[in-house]
């Protein structure tokens, strides 16, 4: 079987275009959506993510600012900054980039954000509303996956779905959204007994476990739709050979760069077993930022009555 790629980059571009049109319409009515990002510490991946978010916001016409703090920042300082942003009427969305430096309570920081400005949908108030099926900002990665499935006409009603991973950021909200869409959902994780056999039952498999190329052929049902949420950097020749056996182009790219990106799903096995799948890079990643921008616009509309 030769699997078809689910083009997350294309769907993300469509979402960005629609978001830019919505921002332009809001601007005509005197409301420019505002997004504030709090970045604490020097985590390299966070730096890259935040630059991408800033660029996407500017291109959409969203007024964006990044508030950078050193790794020595205190919890009290971050709480004070969040309080200021909560009170600023020009700020519609607040994003706290994770991970935070050691010694800072992530839960306390996230819970300090006004739920009406919680662009990531991480506040317990919004999590509760999501579970109850009430309007609330939805975590950006699961929301992006649902947009991809909808726009690519992937059947969900009655579908047997397995979500591999139970994080608050992806796994749990993903399961909630799929359940809401009438899929029959099982959440699996590293402690699940006979994990490959369970995953093979899935007509739709969402992998979000954070382990490079962990999902191999024996996890994937023939003809399943596979969504790979993982982004992992591999930096040894042995790992490259395991993930891309006999691929001279990948070996050359590794030799030039010193590392390669892979998802949680084995990139060769998924092409041979699935009917449709998301690649890494270019699959789910672009959707996450696109949904962040769309969430900002939704919060602006809700807050300002536009």
mmCIF file of C-alpha atoms in Angstrom:
data_model
loop_
_atom_site.group_PDB
_atom_site.id
_atom_site.type_symbol
_atom_site.label_atom_id
_atom_site.label_comp_id
_atom_site.label_asym_id
_atom_site.label_seq_id
_atom_site.Cartn_x
_atom_site.Cartn_y
_atom_site.Cartn_z
ATOM 1 C CA UNK A 1 0.000 0.000 0.000
ATOM 2 C CA UNK A 2 1.235 3.485 -0.852
ATOM 3 C CA UNK A 3 -0.134 5.955 1.675
ATOM 4 C CA UNK A 4 -1.404 9.412 0.794
ATOM 5 C CA UNK A 5 0.053 12.396 2.610
ATOM 6 C CA UNK A 6 -2.328 14.577 4.600
ATOM 7 C CA UNK A 7 -0.901 17.992 3.764
ATOM 8 C CA UNK A 8 -0.940 19.929 7.017
ATOM 9 C CA UNK A 9 1.069 22.759 5.483
ATOM 10 C CA UNK A 10 -1.612 23.382 2.852
ATOM 11 C CA UNK A 11 -4.462 23.304 5.374
ATOM 12 C CA UNK A 12 -2.474 25.598 7.668
ATOM 13 C CA UNK A 13 -2.008 28.057 4.795
ATOM 14 C CA UNK A 14 -5.781 28.063 4.227
ATOM 15 C CA UNK A 15 -6.411 28.728 7.948
ATOM 16 C CA UNK A 16 -3.865 31.572 7.931
ATOM 17 C CA UNK A 17 -5.489 33.135 4.874
ATOM 18 C CA UNK A 18 -8.936 32.946 6.475
ATOM 19 C CA UNK A 19 -7.527 34.389 9.700
ATOM 20 C CA UNK A 20 -5.925 37.322 7.869
ATOM 21 C CA UNK A 21 -9.260 38.057 6.199
ATOM 22 C CA UNK A 22 -10.992 37.985 9.586
ATOM 23 C CA UNK A 23 -8.366 40.325 11.081
ATOM 24 C CA UNK A 24 -8.848 42.783 8.212
ATOM 25 C CA UNK A 25 -12.604 42.726 8.776
ATOM 26 C CA UNK A 26 -12.161 43.334 12.502
ATOM 27 C CA UNK A 27 -9.776 46.200 11.817
ATOM 28 C CA UNK A 28 -12.434 47.920 9.712
ATOM 29 C CA UNK A 29 -14.634 47.848 12.806
ATOM 30 C CA UNK A 30 -11.919 49.285 15.024
ATOM 31 C CA UNK A 31 -10.572 46.117 16.643
ATOM 32 C CA UNK A 32 -7.080 44.765 15.951
ATOM 33 C CA UNK A 33 -6.480 41.446 17.745
ATOM 34 C CA UNK A 34 -3.566 41.543 20.175
ATOM 35 C CA UNK A 35 -1.386 38.591 21.206
ATOM 36 C CA UNK A 36 1.191 38.689 24.007
ATOM 37 C CA UNK A 37 3.732 35.893 24.427
ATOM 38 C CA UNK A 38 5.727 35.381 27.619
ATOM 39 C CA UNK A 39 9.095 33.719 27.017
ATOM 40 C CA UNK A 40 11.243 32.940 30.046
ATOM 41 C CA UNK A 41 14.697 31.387 29.795
ATOM 42 C CA UNK A 42 16.862 30.403 26.842
ATOM 43 C CA UNK A 43 15.393 27.091 25.685
ATOM 44 C CA UNK A 44 16.465 26.836 21.996
ATOM 45 C CA UNK A 45 13.293 25.125 20.792
ATOM 46 C CA UNK A 46 11.143 27.735 22.541
ATOM 47 C CA UNK A 47 13.104 30.510 20.852
ATOM 48 C CA UNK A 48 12.374 28.961 17.448
ATOM 49 C CA UNK A 49 8.686 28.420 18.212
ATOM 50 C CA UNK A 50 8.211 31.979 19.422
ATOM 51 C CA UNK A 51 9.869 33.467 16.352
ATOM 52 C CA UNK A 52 7.516 31.426 14.168
ATOM 53 C CA UNK A 53 4.526 32.635 16.159
ATOM 54 C CA UNK A 54 5.646 36.260 15.900
ATOM 55 C CA UNK A 55 6.125 35.957 12.140
ATOM 56 C CA UNK A 56 2.737 34.293 11.659
ATOM 57 C CA UNK A 57 0.969 36.944 13.730
ATOM 58 C CA UNK A 58 2.553 39.803 11.774
ATOM 59 C CA UNK A 59 1.607 38.206 8.460
ATOM 60 C CA UNK A 60 -2.006 37.848 9.627
ATOM 61 C CA UNK A 61 -2.184 41.473 10.793
ATOM 62 C CA UNK A 62 -2.342 40.562 14.478
ATOM 63 C CA UNK A 63 -0.589 42.932 16.861
ATOM 64 C CA UNK A 64 1.933 40.710 18.619
ATOM 65 C CA UNK A 65 4.542 41.235 21.299
ATOM 66 C CA UNK A 66 6.983 38.881 22.972
ATOM 67 C CA UNK A 67 7.955 39.643 26.555
ATOM 68 C CA UNK A 68 11.352 38.024 27.175
ATOM 69 C CA UNK A 69 12.647 37.204 30.646
ATOM 70 C CA UNK A 70 15.958 35.644 31.722
ATOM 71 C CA UNK A 71 16.146 32.193 33.275
ATOM 72 C CA UNK A 72 16.603 33.933 36.628
ATOM 73 C CA UNK A 73 13.094 35.407 36.503
ATOM 74 C CA UNK A 74 11.011 34.737 39.596
ATOM 75 C CA UNK A 75 7.503 33.363 39.779
ATOM 76 C CA UNK A 76 6.355 36.619 41.372
ATOM 77 C CA UNK A 77 7.686 38.625 38.429
ATOM 78 C CA UNK A 78 5.837 36.460 35.913
ATOM 79 C CA UNK A 79 2.623 36.626 37.933
ATOM 80 C CA UNK A 80 2.882 40.420 38.026
ATOM 81 C CA UNK A 81 3.364 40.554 34.249
ATOM 82 C CA UNK A 82 0.397 38.289 33.648
ATOM 83 C CA UNK A 83 -1.698 40.502 35.926
ATOM 84 C CA UNK A 84 -0.755 43.518 33.829
ATOM 85 C CA UNK A 85 -1.670 41.732 30.589
ATOM 86 C CA UNK A 86 -4.977 40.534 32.055
ATOM 87 C CA UNK A 87 -5.894 44.166 32.731
ATOM 88 C CA UNK A 88 -4.787 45.501 29.323
ATOM 89 C CA UNK A 89 -7.866 45.933 27.097
ATOM 90 C CA UNK A 90 -5.715 45.769 23.935
ATOM 91 C CA UNK A 91 -4.477 42.256 24.736
ATOM 92 C CA UNK A 92 -6.861 39.531 23.542
ATOM 93 C CA UNK A 93 -4.639 36.486 23.876
ATOM 94 C CA UNK A 94 -1.899 35.578 26.369
ATOM 95 C CA UNK A 95 0.471 32.688 25.688
ATOM 96 C CA UNK A 96 3.010 31.401 28.205
ATOM 97 C CA UNK A 97 5.686 29.533 26.284
ATOM 98 C CA UNK A 98 6.595 26.229 27.926
ATOM 99 C CA UNK A 99 8.771 24.920 29.444
ATOM 100 C CA UNK A 100 9.369 27.507 32.139
ATOM 101 C CA UNK A 101 12.687 27.719 34.018
ATOM 102 C CA UNK A 102 13.172 25.395 36.978
ATOM 103 C CA UNK A 103 11.712 26.513 40.261
ATOM 104 C CA UNK A 104 8.655 28.169 38.715
ATOM 105 C CA UNK A 105 5.290 26.488 39.215
ATOM 106 C CA UNK A 106 3.869 25.949 35.736
ATOM 107 C CA UNK A 107 0.332 25.297 36.984
ATOM 108 C CA UNK A 108 0.252 28.474 39.056
ATOM 109 C CA UNK A 109 1.476 30.558 36.118
ATOM 110 C CA UNK A 110 -1.015 29.089 33.649
ATOM 111 C CA UNK A 111 -3.899 29.439 36.098
ATOM 112 C CA UNK A 112 -3.078 33.131 36.571
ATOM 113 C CA UNK A 113 -4.013 33.877 32.954
ATOM 114 C CA UNK A 114 -7.503 35.305 32.520
ATOM 115 C CA UNK A 115 -9.561 32.430 30.991
ATOM 116 C CA UNK A 116 -10.997 34.932 28.495
ATOM 117 C CA UNK A 117 -7.444 35.557 27.212
ATOM 118 C CA UNK A 118 -6.182 31.978 27.459
ATOM 119 C CA UNK A 119 -5.219 31.492 23.818
ATOM 120 C CA UNK A 120 -3.746 28.023 24.431
ATOM 121 C CA UNK A 121 -6.826 26.706 26.238
ATOM 122 C CA UNK A 122 -4.775 25.415 29.180
ATOM 123 C CA UNK A 123 -6.658 27.110 32.037
ATOM 124 C CA UNK A 124 -8.697 24.637 34.144
ATOM 125 C CA UNK A 125 -11.822 26.719 33.536
ATOM 126 C CA UNK A 126 -11.460 26.289 29.786
ATOM 127 C CA UNK A 127 -10.499 22.636 30.082
ATOM 128 C CA UNK A 128 -13.729 22.050 32.003
ATOM 129 C CA UNK A 129 -15.802 23.866 29.411
ATOM 130 C CA UNK A 130 -14.173 21.835 26.630
ATOM 131 C CA UNK A 131 -15.045 18.577 28.388
ATOM 132 C CA UNK A 132 -18.628 19.783 28.859
ATOM 133 C CA UNK A 133 -18.901 20.714 25.183
ATOM 134 C CA UNK A 134 -19.226 24.441 25.883
ATOM 135 C CA UNK A 135 -17.507 27.225 23.905
ATOM 136 C CA UNK A 136 -13.875 27.621 24.969
ATOM 137 C CA UNK A 137 -10.467 28.106 23.382
ATOM 138 C CA UNK A 138 -9.134 24.707 22.349
ATOM 139 C CA UNK A 139 -5.445 23.739 22.694
ATOM 140 C CA UNK A 140 -3.865 24.605 19.375
ATOM 141 C CA UNK A 141 -2.381 21.271 18.311
ATOM 142 C CA UNK A 142 -5.538 19.167 18.837
ATOM 143 C CA UNK A 143 -7.619 21.946 17.266
ATOM 144 C CA UNK A 144 -5.308 21.930 14.239
ATOM 145 C CA UNK A 145 -5.590 18.162 13.902
ATOM 146 C CA UNK A 146 -9.382 18.369 13.962
ATOM 147 C CA UNK A 147 -9.301 21.056 11.257
ATOM 148 C CA UNK A 148 -7.100 18.822 9.121
ATOM 149 C CA UNK A 149 -9.394 15.826 9.545
ATOM 150 C CA UNK A 150 -12.468 17.909 8.750
ATOM 151 C CA UNK A 151 -11.015 19.591 5.673
ATOM 152 C CA UNK A 152 -9.597 16.319 4.351
ATOM 153 C CA UNK A 153 -12.980 14.587 4.835
ATOM 154 C CA UNK A 154 -11.674 11.917 7.203
ATOM 155 C CA UNK A 155 -14.668 10.051 8.609
ATOM 156 C CA UNK A 156 -14.863 10.269 12.404
ATOM 157 C CA UNK A 157 -18.409 9.231 13.333
ATOM 158 C CA UNK A 158 -18.292 5.652 14.555
ATOM 159 C CA UNK A 159 -14.568 5.364 13.830
ATOM 160 C CA UNK A 160 -12.374 3.405 16.249
ATOM 161 C CA UNK A 161 -9.679 5.897 17.292
ATOM 162 C CA UNK A 162 -6.645 5.411 19.519
ATOM 163 C CA UNK A 163 -4.781 8.386 20.982
ATOM 164 C CA UNK A 164 -1.272 7.337 21.981
ATOM 165 C CA UNK A 165 -0.248 9.761 24.737
ATOM 166 C CA UNK A 166 -2.122 11.338 27.643
ATOM 167 C CA UNK A 167 -0.578 14.794 28.041
ATOM 168 C CA UNK A 168 -2.705 17.765 29.064
ATOM 169 C CA UNK A 169 -1.503 19.637 25.978
ATOM 170 C CA UNK A 170 -2.302 17.065 23.272
ATOM 171 C CA UNK A 171 -3.481 13.623 24.343
ATOM 172 C CA UNK A 172 -6.340 14.451 26.695
ATOM 173 C CA UNK A 173 -7.907 17.298 24.655
ATOM 174 C CA UNK A 174 -7.436 15.257 21.465
ATOM 175 C CA UNK A 175 -9.439 12.414 22.965
ATOM 176 C CA UNK A 176 -12.130 14.844 24.096
ATOM 177 C CA UNK A 177 -12.480 16.406 20.639
ATOM 178 C CA UNK A 178 -12.616 13.032 18.886
ATOM 179 C CA UNK A 179 -15.257 11.823 21.328
ATOM 180 C CA UNK A 180 -17.276 14.960 20.638
ATOM 181 C CA UNK A 181 -17.033 14.109 16.922
ATOM 182 C CA UNK A 182 -18.621 10.694 17.645
ATOM 183 C CA UNK A 183 -15.477 8.592 17.330
ATOM 184 C CA UNK A 184 -15.013 5.689 19.722
ATOM 185 C CA UNK A 185 -11.815 6.651 21.525
ATOM 186 C CA UNK A 186 -9.219 4.773 23.549
ATOM 187 C CA UNK A 187 -6.352 6.630 25.231
ATOM 188 C CA UNK A 188 -3.175 4.546 25.373
ATOM 189 C CA UNK A 189 0.228 5.298 26.886
ATOM 190 C CA UNK A 190 3.558 3.834 27.906
ATOM 191 C CA UNK A 191 1.984 1.744 30.680
ATOM 192 C CA UNK A 192 -0.689 0.183 28.436
ATOM 193 C CA UNK A 193 -0.356 -3.603 28.220
ATOM 194 C CA UNK A 194 0.281 -5.026 24.738
ATOM 195 C CA UNK A 195 0.418 -1.539 23.268
ATOM 196 C CA UNK A 196 1.054 -2.575 19.628
ATOM 197 C CA UNK A 197 -1.997 -4.847 19.589
ATOM 198 C CA UNK A 198 -4.234 -2.115 20.975
ATOM 199 C CA UNK A 199 -2.979 0.442 18.462
ATOM 200 C CA UNK A 200 -3.558 -2.028 15.611
ATOM 201 C CA UNK A 201 -7.272 -1.867 16.389
ATOM 202 C CA UNK A 202 -7.347 1.822 15.419
ATOM 203 C CA UNK A 203 -8.842 3.037 12.175
ATOM 204 C CA UNK A 204 -7.487 6.430 13.253
ATOM 205 C CA UNK A 205 -4.241 6.510 15.222
ATOM 206 C CA UNK A 206 -2.967 9.750 16.768
ATOM 207 C CA UNK A 207 0.612 9.428 18.035
ATOM 208 C CA UNK A 208 1.702 11.970 20.648
ATOM 209 C CA UNK A 209 4.088 10.090 22.910
ATOM 210 C CA UNK A 210 7.324 12.039 22.363
ATOM 211 C CA UNK A 211 9.570 9.132 21.308
ATOM 212 C CA UNK A 212 11.276 9.133 17.895
ATOM 213 C CA UNK A 213 9.867 6.589 15.425
ATOM 214 C CA UNK A 214 8.341 4.641 18.314
ATOM 215 C CA UNK A 215 5.242 3.604 16.337
ATOM 216 C CA UNK A 216 6.446 0.906 13.950
ATOM 217 C CA UNK A 217 4.609 -1.349 11.500
ATOM 218 C CA UNK A 218 3.270 -3.658 14.215
ATOM 219 C CA UNK A 219 1.350 -0.716 15.734
ATOM 220 C CA UNK A 220 -0.433 0.275 12.516
ATOM 221 C CA UNK A 221 -3.573 -1.332 11.165
ATOM 222 C CA UNK A 222 -3.505 -1.865 7.406
ATOM 223 C CA UNK A 223 -5.242 1.139 5.841
ATOM 224 C CA UNK A 224 -5.439 3.234 9.017
ATOM 225 C CA UNK A 225 -5.258 7.018 9.054
ATOM 226 C CA UNK A 226 -2.204 8.015 11.098
ATOM 227 C CA UNK A 227 -1.673 11.447 12.628
ATOM 228 C CA UNK A 228 1.889 12.011 13.857
ATOM 229 C CA UNK A 229 2.067 14.811 16.427
ATOM 230 C CA UNK A 230 5.654 14.147 17.485
ATOM 231 C CA UNK A 231 8.674 16.265 16.615
ATOM 232 C CA UNK A 232 11.931 14.638 17.718
ATOM 233 C CA UNK A 233 15.529 15.367 16.819
ATOM 234 C CA UNK A 234 17.753 12.350 16.158
ATOM 235 C CA UNK A 235 21.503 12.912 16.276
ATOM 236 C CA UNK A 236 23.228 9.554 15.833
ATOM 237 C CA UNK A 237 24.014 7.612 12.667
ATOM 238 C CA UNK A 238 22.420 4.516 14.217
ATOM 239 C CA UNK A 239 19.106 6.318 14.732
ATOM 240 C CA UNK A 240 19.182 7.674 11.181
ATOM 241 C CA UNK A 241 19.795 4.169 9.832
ATOM 242 C CA UNK A 242 16.899 2.812 11.930
ATOM 243 C CA UNK A 243 14.470 5.497 10.797
ATOM 244 C CA UNK A 244 15.603 5.772 7.164
ATOM 245 C CA UNK A 245 17.162 2.419 6.219
ATOM 246 C CA UNK A 246 19.085 2.601 2.960
ATOM 247 C CA UNK A 247 18.104 6.237 2.336
ATOM 248 C CA UNK A 248 21.273 7.857 1.009
ATOM 249 C CA UNK A 249 19.671 11.302 0.778
ATOM 250 C CA UNK A 250 18.749 11.250 4.475
ATOM 251 C CA UNK A 251 22.208 9.976 5.390
ATOM 252 C CA UNK A 252 23.764 12.839 3.431
ATOM 253 C CA UNK A 253 21.432 15.362 5.086
ATOM 254 C CA UNK A 254 22.406 13.997 8.488
ATOM 255 C CA UNK A 255 26.093 14.212 7.638
ATOM 256 C CA UNK A 256 25.641 17.855 6.625
ATOM 257 C CA UNK A 257 23.435 18.964 9.530
ATOM 258 C CA UNK A 258 24.359 16.608 12.356
ATOM 259 C CA UNK A 259 20.699 15.853 13.120
ATOM 260 C CA UNK A 260 17.335 15.130 11.518
ATOM 261 C CA UNK A 261 13.710 15.580 12.569
ATOM 262 C CA UNK A 262 11.383 12.604 12.855
ATOM 263 C CA UNK A 263 7.973 12.124 14.359
ATOM 264 C CA UNK A 264 6.676 9.547 16.819
ATOM 265 C CA UNK A 265 5.806 7.257 13.885
ATOM 266 C CA UNK A 266 8.423 5.368 11.872
ATOM 267 C CA UNK A 267 8.537 7.327 8.585
ATOM 268 C CA UNK A 268 9.007 4.273 6.330
ATOM 269 C CA UNK A 269 6.622 1.897 8.086
ATOM 270 C CA UNK A 270 3.764 4.396 8.040
ATOM 271 C CA UNK A 271 3.995 4.771 4.266
ATOM 272 C CA UNK A 272 3.738 1.009 3.857
ATOM 273 C CA UNK A 273 0.855 0.390 6.283
ATOM 274 C CA UNK A 274 -1.380 3.485 6.456
ATOM 275 C CA UNK A 275 -3.870 4.777 3.909
ATOM 276 C CA UNK A 276 -3.272 8.422 4.855
ATOM 277 C CA UNK A 277 -0.754 10.014 7.201
ATOM 278 C CA UNK A 278 0.839 13.277 8.273
ATOM 279 C CA UNK A 279 4.579 13.657 7.599
ATOM 280 C CA UNK A 280 7.183 15.193 9.911
ATOM 281 C CA UNK A 281 8.017 17.945 9.235
ATOM 282 C CA UNK A 282 5.153 19.551 7.308
ATOM 283 C CA UNK A 283 2.206 17.770 8.896
ATOM 284 C CA UNK A 284 0.797 18.795 12.258
ATOM 285 C CA UNK A 285 3.433 21.428 13.110
ATOM 286 C CA UNK A 286 2.182 24.176 10.768
ATOM 287 C CA UNK A 287 -1.382 23.602 11.962
ATOM 288 C CA UNK A 288 -0.485 24.408 15.567
ATOM 289 C CA UNK A 289 0.639 27.954 14.780
ATOM 290 C CA UNK A 290 -2.246 28.488 12.355
ATOM 291 C CA UNK A 291 -4.738 27.578 15.073
ATOM 292 C CA UNK A 292 -2.978 29.848 17.562
ATOM 293 C CA UNK A 293 -3.644 32.771 15.238
ATOM 294 C CA UNK A 294 -7.253 31.707 14.706
ATOM 295 C CA UNK A 295 -7.739 31.326 18.470
ATOM 296 C CA UNK A 296 -6.480 34.893 18.957
ATOM 297 C CA UNK A 297 -9.104 36.182 16.537
ATOM 298 C CA UNK A 298 -11.833 34.127 18.239
ATOM 299 C CA UNK A 299 -10.882 35.573 21.646
ATOM 300 C CA UNK A 300 -10.916 39.097 20.215
ATOM 301 C CA UNK A 301 -14.408 38.594 18.840
ATOM 302 C CA UNK A 302 -15.668 37.125 22.103
ATOM 303 C CA UNK A 303 -14.122 39.830 24.309
ATOM 304 C CA UNK A 304 -15.021 42.818 22.177
ATOM 305 C CA UNK A 305 -18.399 41.691 20.912
ATOM 306 C CA UNK A 306 -17.383 41.896 17.260
#
